[in-house]
Amino acid sequence: MSSPEVIRAVGEVLKGAAAAGAGDDYQRSQVLSAYSMTRHLAAEESGRAELTAAFGAELETILGDRDGGGWAAETDPAALGERLSRVLAELRAGDEDSRRTATALRAALRRLCEREVENLAAA
Amino acid sequence: MSVEAIEPEGRERAAAALELLRLAGVLGDDADATSLIQLEGGWSRQAYVLGARDEGVEREFVVRVKPPGPLLDTDLRQEYETTRLLTRHGVAAPVAHAFEEGENPFGGPYYVMDRAPGSAPNVWRARDRAELEANWEAGGSLAEDLVDGLVGIHSIPAAEATAVLPLRDFEAAVSHWETVQGEMALLRDPVVEDAYAWLREREPEPVEPTLVHGDYRIGNCLNEHGRITAILDWELSYVGDPRYDLGYISLEYEAGSFTKPGSKLLGSVAEREWFMREYERRSGRPVDPEVVRTYAVLADLMLVAILTTGIRMYVDGKSEDVRMAWTRFAIPGLRRELTALMSY
């Protein structure tokens, strides 16, 4: 089983528990929230690899060797967030060329955001 | 006074609330509590409905409690005083009677107010959105009330509101949420950080400050038979630029957008152009779409900061409410809306 399939299986158990009506309103809402999380997480996981690869490739093209390069290989979200935040702040304060790069980076971020939401919408 | 009709675990609380109402002169010495029910929901406040019988008359009150470790650590007394200020000005807010901040069975400070009739819609639920859209198609009575409510709130002058609430100009509002975000975030987000920089380049020309609701949407309004009966949830209110409320209510998120699109109507209630035009006409305050856009970005960032706070509380073990972790899935939609608002 893939990770999304495992997550969905856990979610079905939670859905069943909520439907069985055990516990008070608060407990049932907690179980339903947990079920909702499994649906969204499974949808997110299903699209993660493709999304990460596409975004990494875009970053390679736009940023190249900036900040040490290696953008396509950077898959840790915290490290990527740190680096992109730093680079975007530098580009914002830079010359005309930097501002053009910032525009391209923002367009890539917009596409990333749109695809993230599209993936979640499959939940 | 009697609380015999209440389940044993709720009797101390019912007795405390009843006594508070008696001391405030709202209920007589012989009033009885007939029910005490905790309402579902509430991220930063807990709420109970207290039923009481006084000289044969049945009454209902809401007890609003600030529990330990709430999502938003905002001042409950401030909220209580704001509600009383609004009532004096004829704004449709619940009538608040008394505040208690000493040790009590609710486990935190609380105040008691009349229970207003009606219910609040949830714009993230398709059925509720359909009902709101039907109201607009049928003449828009809720839209009319929503505009009037906002005009009423913004008619309260800063001189009066600052006796109760903090004054927060544009820079202070931006800095406030940026600080919250910085302290709570588990990782840096380039879109969010860029949005704060974007805001600082677009500071609007200031206008006369007024009371700002801070969370003005149809989901925070009770309605009955197509009319708004009460505007609730004043915990984010402050004194500042009234155009913040216009930015907030114009977010797609507030029209029910989550991972799928919400209503095309503003807040699921009214056509955007109609709402802005009517607000302008009824308030006499000009509406600049670019200023509204600026405040929409600030409002979006506020929501991200609040959701981020919830996630942080869950991760740090300060809350066991799994909804705090669930909000992680609301942030991508808000981030996408930021990129659209900033024309990325």
Coordinates of N, CA and C in Angstrom, one line a residue, chain B residues 70-274:
Chain B
P70 N -6.5 29.9 25.5 CA -7.3 30.0 24.3 C -6.5 30.2 23.1
L71 N -7.1 30.0 21.9 CA -6.3 30.3 20.7 C -5.9 31.7 20.6
L72 N -6.8 32.6 20.9 CA -6.5 34.0 20.9 C -6.5 34.5 22.3
D73 N -5.4 35.0 22.8 CA -5.3 35.5 24.2 C -5.8 36.9 24.2
T74 N -7.0 37.2 23.9 CA -7.5 38.5 23.9 C -8.3 38.8 25.2
D75 N -8.5 40.0 25.5 CA -9.1 40.5 26.8 C -10.6 40.3 26.8
L76 N -11.1 39.5 27.7 CA -12.6 39.3 27.7 C -13.3 40.5 28.2
R77 N -12.7 41.2 29.2 CA -13.4 42.4 29.7 C -13.5 43.4 28.6
Q78 N -12.5 43.5 27.8 CA -12.5 44.5 26.7 C -13.7 44.1 25.8
E79 N -13.9 42.8 25.5 CA -15.0 42.4 24.7 C -16.3 42.7 25.3
Y80 N -16.4 42.5 26.6 CA -17.6 42.8 27.3 C -18.0 44.3 27.2
E81 N -17.0 45.1 27.5 CA -17.2 46.6 27.5 C -17.5 47.0 26.1
T82 N -16.9 46.4 25.1 CA -17.2 46.7 23.7 C -18.7 46.5 23.4
T83 N -19.1 45.3 23.8 CA -20.5 44.9 23.6 C -21.5 45.9 24.2
R84 N -21.1 46.4 25.4 CA -22.0 47.4 26.0 C -22.0 48.7 25.3
L85 N -20.8 49.1 24.8 CA -20.7 50.3 24.0 C -21.6 50.2 22.8
L86 N -21.5 49.1 22.1 CA -22.3 48.9 20.9 C -23.8 49.0 21.1
T87 N -24.2 48.4 22.3 CA -25.6 48.5 22.6 C -26.1 49.9 22.8
R88 N -25.2 50.7 23.5 CA -25.6 52.1 23.7 C -25.7 52.9 22.4
H89 N -25.0 52.4 21.4 CA -25.1 53.1 20.1 C -26.1 52.5 19.1
G90 N -26.8 51.5 19.6 CA -27.9 50.9 18.8 C -27.4 49.9 17.8
V91 N -26.2 49.5 17.9 CA -25.7 48.4 17.0 C -26.3 47.1 17.5
A92 N -26.6 46.2 16.5 CA -27.3 44.9 16.9 C -26.3 44.0 17.5
A93 N -26.0 44.2 18.8 CA -25.1 43.3 19.5 C -25.9 42.8 20.7
P94 N -25.5 41.6 21.2 CA -26.3 41.1 22.3 C -26.1 42.0 23.5
V95 N -27.2 42.1 24.3 CA -27.1 42.9 25.5 C -26.4 42.2 26.6
A96 N -25.2 42.8 27.0 CA -24.3 42.1 28.0 C -24.7 42.7 29.4
H97 N -24.8 41.8 30.4 CA -25.3 42.3 31.7 C -24.2 42.4 32.8
A98 N -23.3 41.4 32.8 CA -22.4 41.4 34.0 C -21.2 40.6 33.6
F99 N -20.1 41.0 34.3 CA -18.8 40.4 34.0 C -18.2 39.9 35.3
E100 N -17.5 38.7 35.3 CA -16.9 38.1 36.5 C -15.5 37.7 36.1
E101 N -14.6 38.1 36.9 CA -13.2 37.7 36.6 C -12.5 37.0 37.8
G102 N -13.3 36.9 38.9 CA -12.7 36.2 40.1 C -12.8 34.7 39.9
E103 N -12.3 34.0 40.9 CA -12.3 32.5 40.8 C -13.8 32.1 40.7
N104 N -14.1 31.2 39.8 CA -15.5 30.8 39.6 C -15.5 29.4 38.9
P105 N -16.7 28.7 38.9 CA -16.8 27.4 38.4 C -16.6 27.2 36.9
F106 N -16.6 28.3 36.2 CA -16.4 28.2 34.7 C -14.9 28.0 34.4
G107 N -14.0 28.3 35.3 CA -12.6 28.1 35.1 C -11.9 29.2 34.4
G108 N -12.6 30.3 34.2 CA -12.0 31.5 33.6 C -12.9 32.6 33.7
P109 N -12.5 33.8 33.4 CA -13.4 35.0 33.4 C -14.6 34.8 32.4
Y110 N -15.7 35.3 32.8 CA -16.9 35.2 31.9 C -17.8 36.4 32.0
Y111 N -18.6 36.5 31.0 CA -19.7 37.5 31.2 C -21.0 36.9 30.7
V112 N -22.1 37.5 31.1 CA -23.4 36.9 30.7 C -24.2 38.0 29.9
M113 N -24.8 37.5 28.9 CA -25.6 38.4 28.0 C -26.9 37.7 27.6
D114 N -27.8 38.5 27.1 CA -29.1 37.9 26.6 C -28.8 37.0 25.4
R115 N -29.5 36.0 25.3 CA -29.4 35.1 24.1 C -30.2 35.8 23.0
A116 N -29.6 36.2 21.9 CA -30.3 36.8 20.8 C -30.9 35.6 19.9
P117 N -32.0 35.9 19.3 CA -32.6 34.8 18.5 C -31.9 34.6 17.2
G118 N -32.0 33.4 16.6 CA -31.5 33.1 15.3 C -30.2 32.2 15.4
S119 N -29.7 32.0 14.2 CA -28.5 31.1 14.1 C -27.5 31.8 13.1
A120 N -26.2 31.3 13.2 CA -25.2 31.9 12.4 C -24.9 30.9 11.2
P121 N -24.9 31.3 10.0 CA -24.6 30.4 8.9 C -23.1 30.1 8.8
N122 N -22.8 28.9 8.2 CA -21.4 28.5 8.0 C -21.1 28.6 6.5
V123 N -20.4 29.5 6.0 CA -20.2 29.7 4.6 C -19.4 28.6 3.9
W124 N -18.7 27.8 4.8 CA -18.0 26.7 4.2 C -18.8 25.5 4.0
R125 N -20.1 25.6 4.3 CA -21.0 24.5 4.1 C -21.9 24.9 2.9
A126 N -21.9 24.0 1.9 CA -22.6 24.3 0.6 C -24.1 24.7 0.9
R127 N -24.8 23.9 1.8 CA -26.2 24.2 2.0 C -26.4 25.6 2.6
D128 N -25.6 26.0 3.5 CA -25.7 27.4 4.0 C -25.4 28.4 3.0
R129 N -24.4 28.2 2.1 CA -24.1 29.1 1.1 C -25.3 29.3 0.1
A130 N -25.9 28.1 -0.2 CA -27.1 28.2 -1.1 C -28.2 29.0 -0.5
E131 N -28.4 28.9 0.8 CA -29.5 29.6 1.4 C -29.2 31.1 1.4
L132 N -27.9 31.5 1.6 CA -27.5 32.9 1.6 C -27.7 33.5 0.2
E133 N -27.3 32.7 -0.8 CA -27.4 33.2 -2.2 C -28.9 33.3 -2.5
A134 N -29.7 32.4 -2.0 CA -31.1 32.5 -2.3 C -31.7 33.8 -1.7
N135 N -31.2 34.2 -0.5 CA -31.6 35.4 0.1 C -31.3 36.6 -0.7
W136 N -30.1 36.6 -1.3 CA -29.7 37.7 -2.2 C -30.6 37.8 -3.4
E137 N -30.9 36.6 -4.0 CA -31.8 36.6 -5.2 C -33.2 37.1 -4.9
A138 N -33.6 36.8 -3.6 CA -34.9 37.2 -3.2 C -35.0 38.7 -2.7
G139 N -34.0 39.4 -2.9 CA -34.0 40.8 -2.5 C -32.9 41.3 -1.5
G140 N -32.2 40.3 -1.0 CA -31.0 40.6 -0.2 C -31.2 41.3 1.2
S141 N -32.2 40.8 1.9 CA -32.4 41.4 3.2 C -31.2 41.3 4.1
L142 N -30.5 40.1 4.0 CA -29.3 40.0 4.9 C -28.2 40.9 4.4
A143 N -28.1 41.1 3.1 CA -27.1 42.0 2.6 C -27.4 43.5 3.1
E144 N -28.6 43.8 3.1 CA -29.0 45.2 3.6 C -28.6 45.3 5.1
D145 N -28.9 44.3 5.8 CA -28.5 44.4 7.3 C -27.0 44.3 7.5
L146 N -26.3 43.6 6.6 CA -24.9 43.4 6.8 C -24.2 44.8 6.5
V147 N -24.7 45.5 5.5 CA -24.2 46.8 5.2 C -24.5 47.8 6.4
D148 N -25.7 47.8 6.8 CA -26.2 48.7 7.8 C -25.4 48.4 9.1
G149 N -25.2 47.1 9.4 CA -24.4 46.8 10.6 C -23.0 47.4 10.6
L150 N -22.4 47.2 9.4 CA -21.0 47.7 9.3 C -21.0 49.3 9.4
V151 N -21.9 49.9 8.8 CA -22.0 51.4 8.8 C -22.2 51.8 10.3
G152 N -23.1 51.1 11.0 CA -23.3 51.4 12.4 C -22.1 51.2 13.3
I153 N -21.3 50.2 13.0 CA -20.1 50.0 13.8 C -19.1 51.1 13.5
H154 N -19.0 51.4 12.2 CA -18.0 52.5 11.9 C -18.5 53.9 12.2
S155 N -19.7 54.0 12.7 CA -20.1 55.3 13.1 C -19.7 55.6 14.5
I156 N -19.2 54.6 15.2 CA -18.8 54.9 16.6 C -17.4 55.5 16.6
P157 N -17.4 56.7 17.1 CA -16.1 57.5 17.0 C -15.0 57.0 17.8
A158 N -13.8 57.2 17.4 CA -12.6 56.7 18.1 C -12.6 57.3 19.5
A159 N -13.0 58.5 19.7 CA -12.9 59.1 21.1 C -13.6 58.2 22.1
E160 N -14.8 57.7 21.7 CA -15.5 56.8 22.6 C -14.9 55.4 22.7
A161 N -14.6 54.9 21.5 CA -14.1 53.5 21.4 C -12.8 53.3 22.1
T162 N -11.9 54.3 22.1 CA -10.6 54.1 22.7 C -10.6 54.0 24.2
A163 N -11.8 54.4 24.8 CA -11.9 54.2 26.2 C -12.0 52.7 26.5
V164 N -12.3 51.9 25.5 CA -12.5 50.5 25.7 C -11.5 49.6 25.0
L165 N -11.1 50.1 23.8 CA -10.2 49.3 22.9 C -8.9 50.0 22.5
P166 N -7.9 49.2 22.1 CA -6.7 49.8 21.7 C -6.8 50.5 20.4
L167 N -6.0 51.6 20.2 CA -5.9 52.3 18.9 C -4.8 51.6 18.2
R168 N -5.1 51.2 16.9 CA -4.0 50.5 16.1 C -4.0 51.1 14.7
D169 N -3.0 51.8 14.4 CA -3.0 52.4 13.0 C -2.4 51.3 12.1
F170 N -2.3 51.6 10.8 CA -1.9 50.6 9.8 C -0.6 50.0 10.1
E171 N 0.4 50.7 10.4 CA 1.7 50.2 10.8 C 1.6 49.2 12.0
A172 N 0.9 49.7 13.0 CA 0.7 48.9 14.2 C 0.0 47.6 13.9
A173 N -1.0 47.6 13.0 CA -1.8 46.4 12.7 C -0.9 45.4 11.9
V174 N -0.1 46.0 11.0 CA 0.8 45.1 10.2 C 1.8 44.5 11.1
S175 N 2.4 45.3 12.0 CA 3.5 44.8 12.9 C 2.9 43.8 13.9
H176 N 1.7 44.0 14.3 CA 1.1 43.1 15.3 C 1.1 41.7 14.7
W177 N 0.5 41.6 13.5 CA 0.3 40.2 13.0 C 1.6 39.6 12.5
E178 N 2.5 40.5 12.0 CA 3.8 40.0 11.6 C 4.6 39.4 12.8
T179 N 4.4 40.1 13.9 CA 5.1 39.5 15.1 C 4.5 38.2 15.5
V180 N 3.2 38.1 15.5 CA 2.5 36.8 15.8 C 3.0 35.7 14.9
Q181 N 3.0 36.1 13.6 CA 3.5 35.1 12.6 C 4.9 34.6 12.9
G182 N 5.8 35.6 13.2 CA 7.2 35.3 13.4 C 7.4 34.4 14.6
E183 N 6.6 34.7 15.7 CA 6.7 33.9 16.9 C 6.1 32.5 16.8
M184 N 5.1 32.3 16.0 CA 4.4 31.1 16.0 C 4.7 30.1 14.8
A185 N 5.3 30.7 13.8 CA 5.5 29.8 12.6 C 6.5 28.7 12.8
L186 N 6.2 27.5 12.3 CA 7.1 26.4 12.4 C 8.1 26.5 11.3
L187 N 7.8 27.2 10.2 CA 8.8 27.4 9.2 C 8.6 28.7 8.5
R188 N 9.6 29.2 7.8 CA 9.4 30.5 7.1 C 8.6 30.3 5.8
D189 N 7.8 31.2 5.5 CA 7.0 31.1 4.2 C 7.3 32.3 3.4
P190 N 7.9 32.1 2.2 CA 8.3 33.2 1.3 C 7.1 34.1 0.9
V191 N 5.9 33.4 0.6 CA 4.8 34.2 0.2 C 4.3 35.1 1.3
V192 N 4.2 34.6 2.5 CA 3.7 35.3 3.7 C 4.7 36.5 3.9
E193 N 6.0 36.2 3.9 CA 7.0 37.3 4.2 C 6.9 38.3 3.1
D194 N 6.8 37.9 1.9 CA 6.7 38.9 0.8 C 5.5 39.7 0.9
A195 N 4.4 39.1 1.4 CA 3.1 39.9 1.6 C 3.3 41.0 2.6
Y196 N 4.0 40.7 3.7 CA 4.2 41.8 4.7 C 5.0 42.9 4.1
A197 N 6.0 42.6 3.3 CA 6.8 43.6 2.6 C 5.9 44.4 1.6
W198 N 5.1 43.7 0.9 CA 4.2 44.3 -0.1 C 3.3 45.3 0.7
L199 N 2.8 44.9 1.8 CA 1.9 45.8 2.6 C 2.6 47.1 3.0
R200 N 3.8 47.0 3.4 CA 4.6 48.2 3.9 C 4.8 49.2 2.7
E201 N 4.7 48.7 1.5 CA 4.9 49.6 0.4 C 3.6 50.2 0.0
R202 N 2.5 49.9 0.6 CA 1.2 50.3 0.2 C 0.4 50.9 1.3
E203 N 1.0 51.6 2.3 CA 0.3 52.1 3.4 C -0.7 53.2 2.9
P204 N -2.0 53.0 3.2 CA -3.0 53.9 2.7 C -2.9 55.3 3.4
E205 N -3.4 56.3 2.7 CA -3.6 57.5 3.3 C -4.5 57.3 4.5
P206 N -4.2 57.8 5.7 CA -5.0 57.5 6.8 C -6.4 58.2 6.8
V207 N -7.4 57.6 7.4 CA -8.7 58.2 7.5 C -9.0 58.3 9.0
E208 N -10.0 59.0 9.4 CA -10.4 59.1 10.8 C -10.7 57.7 11.3
P209 N -10.0 57.3 12.4 CA -10.2 56.0 12.9 C -11.6 55.8 13.5
T210 N -12.1 54.6 13.5 CA -13.4 54.3 14.1 C -13.2 52.9 14.8
L211 N -14.3 52.5 15.4 CA -14.4 51.1 15.9 C -14.3 50.1 14.7
V212 N -13.4 49.1 14.8 CA -13.3 48.1 13.7 C -13.7 46.8 14.3
H213 N -14.6 46.0 13.7 CA -15.0 44.7 14.2 C -13.8 43.8 14.2
G214 N -13.1 43.7 13.1 CA -11.9 42.8 13.0 C -12.2 41.4 12.5
D215 N -13.5 41.0 12.5 CA -13.9 39.6 12.1 C -15.3 39.7 11.5
Y216 N -15.5 40.7 10.7 CA -16.9 41.0 10.3 C -17.3 40.1 9.1
R217 N -18.2 39.2 9.3 CA -18.7 38.3 8.3 C -20.0 37.8 8.7
I218 N -20.7 37.2 7.7 CA -22.1 36.7 8.0 C -22.1 35.6 9.0
G219 N -21.0 34.8 9.1 CA -20.9 33.7 10.0 C -20.8 34.2 11.5
N220 N -20.5 35.5 11.7 CA -20.5 36.1 13.0 C -21.8 36.9 13.3
C221 N -22.8 36.6 12.5 CA -24.1 37.3 12.7 C -25.1 36.3 12.9
L222 N -26.0 36.5 13.9 CA -27.1 35.6 14.0 C -28.2 36.2 13.1
N223 N -28.9 35.3 12.5 CA -30.1 35.8 11.7 C -31.3 34.9 11.8
E224 N -32.4 35.6 11.7 CA -33.7 34.9 11.9 C -34.7 35.5 10.9
H225 N -35.4 34.6 10.2 CA -36.4 35.1 9.1 C -35.7 36.1 8.2
G226 N -34.5 35.9 7.8 CA -33.9 36.7 6.8 C -33.4 38.1 7.3
R227 N -33.3 38.3 8.6 CA -32.8 39.5 9.2 C -31.7 39.2 10.2
I228 N -30.7 40.1 10.2 CA -29.7 39.9 11.2 C -30.2 40.4 12.6
T229 N -30.1 39.5 13.6 CA -30.6 39.9 14.9 C -29.4 40.3 15.9
A230 N -28.2 39.8 15.6 CA -27.1 40.2 16.5 C -25.8 40.0 15.8
I231 N -24.9 40.9 16.0 CA -23.5 40.8 15.5 C -22.6 40.3 16.7
L232 N -21.9 39.2 16.5 CA -21.2 38.5 17.6 C -19.7 38.6 17.4
D233 N -19.0 38.0 18.3 CA -17.5 37.8 18.3 C -16.7 39.0 18.1
W234 N -16.6 39.8 19.2 CA -15.9 41.1 19.1 C -14.5 40.9 19.6
E235 N -14.0 39.7 19.7 CA -12.6 39.6 20.4 C -11.5 40.1 19.5
L236 N -11.7 40.4 18.2 CA -10.6 41.0 17.4 C -10.8 42.4 17.2
S237 N -11.8 43.0 17.8 CA -12.0 44.5 17.5 C -11.0 45.4 18.1
Y238 N -10.8 46.5 17.4 CA -9.9 47.5 17.8 C -10.3 48.9 17.2
V239 N -9.6 49.9 17.5 CA -9.9 51.2 16.9 C -8.9 51.5 15.8
G240 N -9.3 51.7 14.6 CA -8.4 51.9 13.5 C -9.1 52.2 12.2
D241 N -8.5 51.9 11.1 CA -9.0 52.2 9.8 C -10.2 51.3 9.5
P242 N -11.4 51.9 9.3 CA -12.6 51.1 9.1 C -12.5 50.3 7.8
R243 N -11.7 50.7 6.9 CA -11.6 49.9 5.6 C -11.0 48.5 5.8
Y244 N -10.5 48.3 7.0 CA -10.0 46.9 7.3 C -11.2 45.9 7.2
D245 N -12.3 46.3 7.8 CA -13.5 45.4 7.7 C -13.9 45.1 6.3
L246 N -13.8 46.1 5.4 CA -14.1 45.9 4.0 C -13.2 44.9 3.3
G247 N -11.9 45.1 3.6 CA -10.9 44.1 3.1 C -11.2 42.7 3.5
Y248 N -11.5 42.6 4.8 CA -11.7 41.3 5.4 C -12.9 40.6 4.8
I249 N -14.0 41.3 4.7 CA -15.2 40.7 4.2 C -15.2 40.4 2.7
S250 N -14.2 41.0 2.0 CA -14.1 40.8 0.6 C -13.2 39.6 0.2
L251 N -12.6 39.0 1.2 CA -11.8 37.8 0.9 C -12.7 36.6 0.4
E252 N -12.1 35.9 -0.6 CA -12.8 34.8 -1.2 C -13.0 33.7 -0.1
Y253 N -12.1 33.7 0.8 CA -12.1 32.7 2.0 C -13.4 33.0 2.7
E254 N -13.8 34.2 2.9 CA -15.0 34.5 3.7 C -16.3 34.3 2.9
A255 N -16.1 34.0 1.6 CA -17.3 33.6 0.8 C -17.4 32.1 0.7
G256 N -16.6 31.4 1.5 CA -16.6 29.9 1.6 C -15.6 29.2 0.8
S257 N -14.6 29.9 0.2 CA -13.5 29.3 -0.6 C -12.6 28.5 0.4
F258 N -12.4 27.3 0.1 CA -11.4 26.5 0.9 C -10.5 25.8 0.0
T259 N -10.7 24.6 -0.3 CA -9.9 24.0 -1.4 C -10.7 24.1 -2.7
K260 N -12.0 24.3 -2.6 CA -12.8 24.5 -3.8 C -13.4 25.9 -3.7
P261 N -13.8 26.5 -4.8 CA -14.3 27.8 -4.8 C -15.6 27.9 -3.9
G262 N -15.8 29.1 -3.3 CA -17.0 29.3 -2.5 C -18.0 30.1 -3.4
S263 N -18.7 30.9 -2.8 CA -19.8 31.7 -3.5 C -19.1 32.8 -4.3
K264 N -19.8 33.2 -5.4 CA -19.3 34.4 -6.2 C -19.7 35.7 -5.5
L265 N -20.6 35.6 -4.6 CA -21.1 36.8 -3.8 C -20.1 37.1 -2.7
L266 N -20.0 38.4 -2.4 CA -19.1 38.8 -1.3 C -19.7 38.2 0.0
G267 N -18.8 37.5 0.7 CA -19.2 36.9 1.9 C -20.4 35.9 1.8
S268 N -20.7 35.5 0.5 CA -21.8 34.7 0.2 C -23.2 35.4 0.3
V269 N -23.1 36.7 0.4 CA -24.3 37.5 0.8 C -24.8 38.5 -0.2
A270 N -23.8 39.2 -0.9 CA -24.2 40.3 -1.8 C -23.2 40.4 -2.9
E271 N -23.7 41.0 -4.0 CA -22.7 41.3 -5.1 C -21.7 42.3 -4.6
R272 N -20.5 42.1 -4.9 CA -19.4 42.9 -4.4 C -19.6 44.4 -4.7
E273 N -19.9 44.7 -5.9 CA -20.1 46.1 -6.3 C -21.2 46.7 -5.5
W274 N -22.3 46.0 -5.4 CA -23.5 46.5 -4.7 C -23.1 46.8 -3.2

